[in-house]
Short mmCIF file of C-alpha atoms in Angstrom, two decimals:
data_model
loop_
_atom_site.label_atom_id
_atom_site.label_comp_id
_atom_site.label_asym_id
_atom_site.label_seq_id
_atom_site.Cartn_x
_atom_site.Cartn_y
_atom_site.Cartn_z
CA LYS A 758 64.43 -48.77 27.83
CA GLN A 759 61.17 -48.33 25.93
CA GLU A 760 60.98 -50.10 22.60
CA VAL A 761 58.16 -49.82 20.07
CA THR A 762 57.52 -52.45 17.42
CA GLN A 763 55.13 -52.27 14.49
CA ILE A 764 53.86 -55.24 12.56
CA PRO A 765 53.67 -55.71 9.64
CA ALA A 766 56.49 -53.61 8.14
CA ALA A 767 54.55 -53.37 4.88
CA LEU A 768 50.99 -54.12 3.84
CA SER A 769 49.28 -54.05 0.45
CA VAL A 770 45.50 -54.42 0.18
CA PRO A 771 42.79 -53.73 -2.40
CA GLU A 772 40.66 -50.63 -2.08
CA GLY A 773 37.61 -50.96 0.16
CA GLU A 774 39.05 -53.43 2.64
CA ASN A 775 39.07 -52.87 6.36
CA LEU A 776 42.52 -53.31 7.88
CA VAL A 777 44.37 -53.33 11.18
CA LEU A 778 47.86 -52.09 11.95
CA ASN A 779 49.57 -53.27 15.10
CA CYS A 780 51.89 -51.57 17.56
CA SER A 781 53.47 -52.98 20.71
CA PHE A 782 55.59 -51.34 23.39
CA THR A 783 57.70 -52.82 26.15
CA ASP A 784 57.06 -50.45 29.09
CA SER A 785 53.52 -49.61 30.16
CA ALA A 786 54.62 -46.37 31.90
CA ILE A 787 53.48 -44.07 29.11
CA TYR A 788 51.67 -40.73 29.07
CA ASN A 789 49.95 -41.36 25.78
CA LEU A 790 50.18 -43.14 22.45
CA GLN A 791 49.89 -41.47 19.08
CA TRP A 792 49.42 -42.67 15.54
CA PHE A 793 50.97 -40.59 12.78
CA ARG A 794 50.82 -40.66 9.02
CA GLN A 795 53.88 -39.86 6.90
CA ASP A 796 53.82 -39.41 3.14
CA PRO A 797 57.09 -40.09 1.27
CA GLY A 798 59.77 -37.52 2.13
CA LYS A 799 57.34 -35.48 4.21
CA GLY A 800 56.76 -34.64 7.87
CA LEU A 801 54.38 -36.34 10.26
CA THR A 802 50.65 -35.75 10.53
CA SER A 803 49.04 -36.70 13.84
CA LEU A 804 46.01 -38.93 13.31
CA LEU A 805 44.94 -39.95 16.79
CA LEU A 806 46.20 -39.44 20.34
CA ILE A 807 45.11 -41.75 23.15
CA GLN A 808 45.85 -40.64 26.70
CA SER A 809 47.09 -43.40 29.02
CA SER A 810 43.75 -43.39 30.87
CA GLN A 811 41.75 -43.92 27.68
CA ARG A 812 40.98 -47.13 25.79
CA GLU A 813 40.29 -45.82 22.30
CA GLN A 814 39.89 -42.82 20.04
CA THR A 815 38.00 -42.43 16.78
CA SER A 816 38.31 -39.99 13.91
CA GLY A 817 36.27 -40.61 10.79
CA ARG A 818 37.26 -43.97 9.32
CA LEU A 819 40.07 -44.41 11.86
CA ASN A 820 39.83 -46.06 15.25
CA ALA A 821 42.76 -46.59 17.58
CA SER A 822 42.72 -48.72 20.70
CA LEU A 823 45.12 -48.90 23.61
CA ASP A 824 45.71 -51.75 26.03
CA LYS A 825 48.39 -50.43 28.34
CA SER A 826 48.63 -53.54 30.48
CA SER A 827 49.53 -55.73 27.51
CA GLY A 828 51.56 -53.02 25.78
CA ARG A 829 49.53 -53.03 22.61
CA SER A 830 47.69 -50.65 20.31
CA THR A 831 45.86 -51.17 17.06
CA LEU A 832 44.88 -48.74 14.32
CA TYR A 833 41.77 -49.81 12.44
CA ILE A 834 41.12 -48.26 9.04
CA ALA A 835 37.66 -48.82 7.60
CA ALA A 836 36.84 -48.87 3.90
CA SER A 837 40.40 -48.15 2.78
CA GLN A 838 41.04 -45.75 -0.12
CA PRO A 839 44.08 -45.22 -2.38
CA GLY A 840 44.63 -41.88 -0.61
CA ASP A 841 45.31 -43.81 2.61
CA SER A 842 48.57 -45.07 1.11
CA ALA A 843 51.38 -43.82 3.36
CA THR A 844 53.62 -44.95 6.20
CA TYR A 845 51.86 -45.16 9.55
CA LEU A 846 53.94 -44.61 12.67
CA CYS A 847 53.05 -45.41 16.24
CA ALA A 848 54.73 -43.48 19.08
CA VAL A 849 54.52 -43.52 22.85
CA GLU A 850 55.25 -40.50 25.02
CA VAL A 851 57.50 -41.25 27.97
CA GLY A 852 59.22 -39.45 30.81
CA HIS A 853 58.72 -35.96 32.21
CA VAL A 854 59.91 -34.62 28.87
CA GLN A 855 57.55 -34.84 25.91
CA LYS A 856 59.77 -37.48 24.37
CA LEU A 857 58.20 -39.65 21.70
CA VAL A 858 59.55 -43.14 21.10
CA PHE A 859 58.59 -44.32 17.63
CA GLY A 860 58.18 -47.64 15.95
CA GLN A 861 59.69 -48.20 12.52
CA GLY A 862 56.34 -47.80 10.80
CA THR A 863 54.06 -49.81 8.56
CA ARG A 864 54.17 -48.90 4.88
CA LEU A 865 50.60 -49.20 3.61
CA THR A 866 49.62 -49.43 -0.06
CA ILE A 867 45.97 -49.39 -1.09
CA ASN A 868 45.50 -50.70 -4.63
CA PRO A 869 42.66 -49.25 -6.75
CA GLU B 5 47.13 -20.10 13.03
CA THR B 6 50.41 -20.83 11.26
CA GLY B 7 51.90 -24.31 11.30
CA VAL B 8 55.42 -25.47 12.05
CA THR B 9 57.91 -24.49 9.36
CA GLN B 10 61.47 -25.63 8.76
CA SER B 11 64.30 -24.38 6.60
CA PRO B 12 65.99 -25.27 4.42
CA THR B 13 64.02 -28.05 2.74
CA HIS B 14 67.09 -29.84 1.46
CA LEU B 15 70.76 -29.48 2.21
CA ILE B 16 73.91 -31.17 0.94
CA LYS B 17 77.11 -31.00 2.99
CA THR B 18 80.44 -32.80 3.02
CA ARG B 19 81.92 -34.80 5.85
CA GLY B 20 83.48 -32.63 8.56
CA GLN B 21 81.40 -29.54 7.81
CA GLN B 22 78.92 -27.88 10.15
CA VAL B 23 75.22 -27.31 9.53
CA THR B 24 72.41 -25.24 11.08
CA LEU B 25 68.78 -26.18 10.63
CA ARG B 26 65.93 -23.87 11.59
CA CYS B 27 62.42 -24.35 12.92
CA SER B 28 59.59 -21.89 13.53
CA SER B 29 57.11 -23.09 16.10
CA GLN B 30 53.37 -23.00 15.73
CA SER B 31 51.91 -19.82 17.17
CA GLY B 32 51.45 -19.98 20.94
CA HIS B 33 53.76 -22.98 21.44
CA ASN B 34 56.61 -22.79 23.94
CA THR B 35 58.28 -26.17 23.41
CA VAL B 36 60.32 -27.48 20.50
CA SER B 37 61.62 -31.01 20.04
CA TRP B 38 64.02 -32.22 17.37
CA TYR B 39 64.07 -35.70 15.86
CA GLN B 40 66.34 -37.50 13.40
CA GLN B 41 64.77 -39.94 10.96
CA ALA B 42 67.09 -42.17 8.97
CA LEU B 43 65.75 -43.72 5.78
CA GLY B 44 63.26 -46.50 6.53
CA GLN B 45 63.36 -45.90 10.28
CA GLY B 46 61.15 -44.17 12.81
CA PRO B 47 62.22 -40.77 14.14
CA GLN B 48 64.62 -40.68 17.08
CA PHE B 49 64.50 -37.99 19.77
CA ILE B 50 67.52 -35.66 19.76
CA PHE B 51 66.55 -33.04 22.36
CA GLN B 52 63.83 -30.67 23.51
CA TYR B 53 63.77 -27.00 24.44
CA TYR B 54 61.22 -25.46 26.78
CA ARG B 55 61.24 -21.70 27.23
CA GLU B 56 64.79 -21.37 25.86
CA GLU B 57 66.32 -24.09 28.04
CA GLU B 58 67.25 -27.65 27.10
CA ASN B 59 64.61 -29.82 28.76
CA GLY B 60 65.81 -33.29 27.83
CA ARG B 61 68.20 -35.06 25.51
CA GLY B 62 68.29 -38.34 23.67
CA ASN B 63 71.27 -40.54 22.91
CA PHE B 64 73.10 -38.14 20.60
CA PRO B 65 76.71 -36.89 20.92
CA PRO B 66 77.53 -33.33 22.01
CA ARG B 67 78.24 -32.27 18.42
CA PHE B 68 74.45 -32.07 18.15
CA SER B 69 73.45 -28.84 19.86
CA GLY B 70 70.52 -26.49 19.81
CA LEU B 71 69.05 -23.14 20.70
CA GLN B 72 65.61 -21.79 21.34
CA PHE B 73 64.96 -18.07 20.94
CA PRO B 74 62.58 -15.75 22.83
CA ASN B 75 60.03 -16.09 20.03
CA TYR B 76 60.29 -19.88 20.57
CA SER B 77 61.83 -20.57 17.17
CA SER B 78 64.73 -22.99 17.32
CA GLU B 79 67.98 -24.08 15.68
CA LEU B 80 69.68 -27.44 15.47
CA ASN B 81 73.43 -27.32 14.94
CA VAL B 82 75.51 -30.32 13.96
CA ASN B 83 79.31 -30.06 13.96
CA ALA B 84 81.86 -32.35 12.32
CA LEU B 85 79.29 -33.98 10.05
CA GLU B 86 79.52 -37.72 9.48
CA LEU B 87 78.02 -39.80 6.68
CA ASP B 88 75.55 -41.35 9.14
CA ASP B 89 74.11 -37.91 9.88
CA SER B 90 72.32 -38.10 6.53
CA ALA B 91 68.65 -38.13 7.49
CA LEU B 92 65.39 -36.20 7.62
CA TYR B 93 65.45 -33.82 10.57
CA LEU B 94 62.06 -33.05 12.03
CA CYS B 95 61.06 -30.47 14.57
CA ALA B 96 57.86 -30.56 16.57
CA SER B 97 56.27 -27.83 18.62
CA SER B 98 53.78 -28.01 21.45
CA SER B 99 52.44 -26.07 24.35
CA GLN B 100 53.09 -27.37 27.81
CA THR B 101 53.15 -26.17 31.37
CA ARG B 102 55.35 -27.59 34.08
CA GLY B 103 53.41 -30.29 35.88
CA GLY B 104 50.60 -30.16 33.33
CA LEU B 105 49.47 -32.80 30.86
CA PRO B 106 51.56 -32.90 27.68
CA ASP B 107 49.86 -31.43 24.63
CA THR B 108 49.86 -32.78 21.10
CA GLN B 109 53.09 -32.22 19.21
CA TYR B 110 52.82 -30.73 15.73
CA PHE B 111 55.54 -31.66 13.29
CA GLY B 112 57.12 -29.59 10.57
CA PRO B 113 57.83 -30.90 7.04
CA GLY B 114 61.46 -31.65 7.86
CA THR B 115 64.87 -30.84 6.41
CA ARG B 116 66.52 -33.52 4.30
CA LEU B 117 70.28 -33.48 5.04
CA THR B 118 72.67 -35.38 2.81
CA VAL B 119 76.30 -35.74 3.89
CA LEU B 120 78.76 -36.73 1.15
#
């Protein structure tokens, strides 16, 4: 059974810092890994999708890496801003169905 | 291009009642997945519909059921509501072909269900 873990559960940093969020998964048989952002009480916004054959993806200040063999992914956020405050969720896609298995998320607070 | 929409936004029910939640897929998408997100947790997969047929199911009891219509919109029905069914229910749509690479899933804003 695939399990996804995110560390830390919560993170608070001052504006301008670079930071790393971690995600680990137990089964390397994945189609892809996605990072999502969720604002309080809202739906999910896809940030980055890494196919299983890829090592990393970049979008603006965000960079996500994938090491399938070790079951790990990191989301790097450069020059953090207060608007980056949200919960960040990592999910892996498994099986012939487009089933996403999510971690519990990291609640990020960027202090002005 | 319209996004994924869900209705209603919020809903309050009492234990034992039945509820129907609705989802309109993004234009051109033929697949809808439903997820349940309890407070402070990550979403959990309930089931998926592809071209009006159930295409996979998570670890949820049969009182959770669904439909997908010819226009690819979808409903989630929950019977005999329990207190633990209180959660944010998310739907996600995507476009996929059998045997093809999965496409990105686009999530709706969710329906917040409270069971008293």
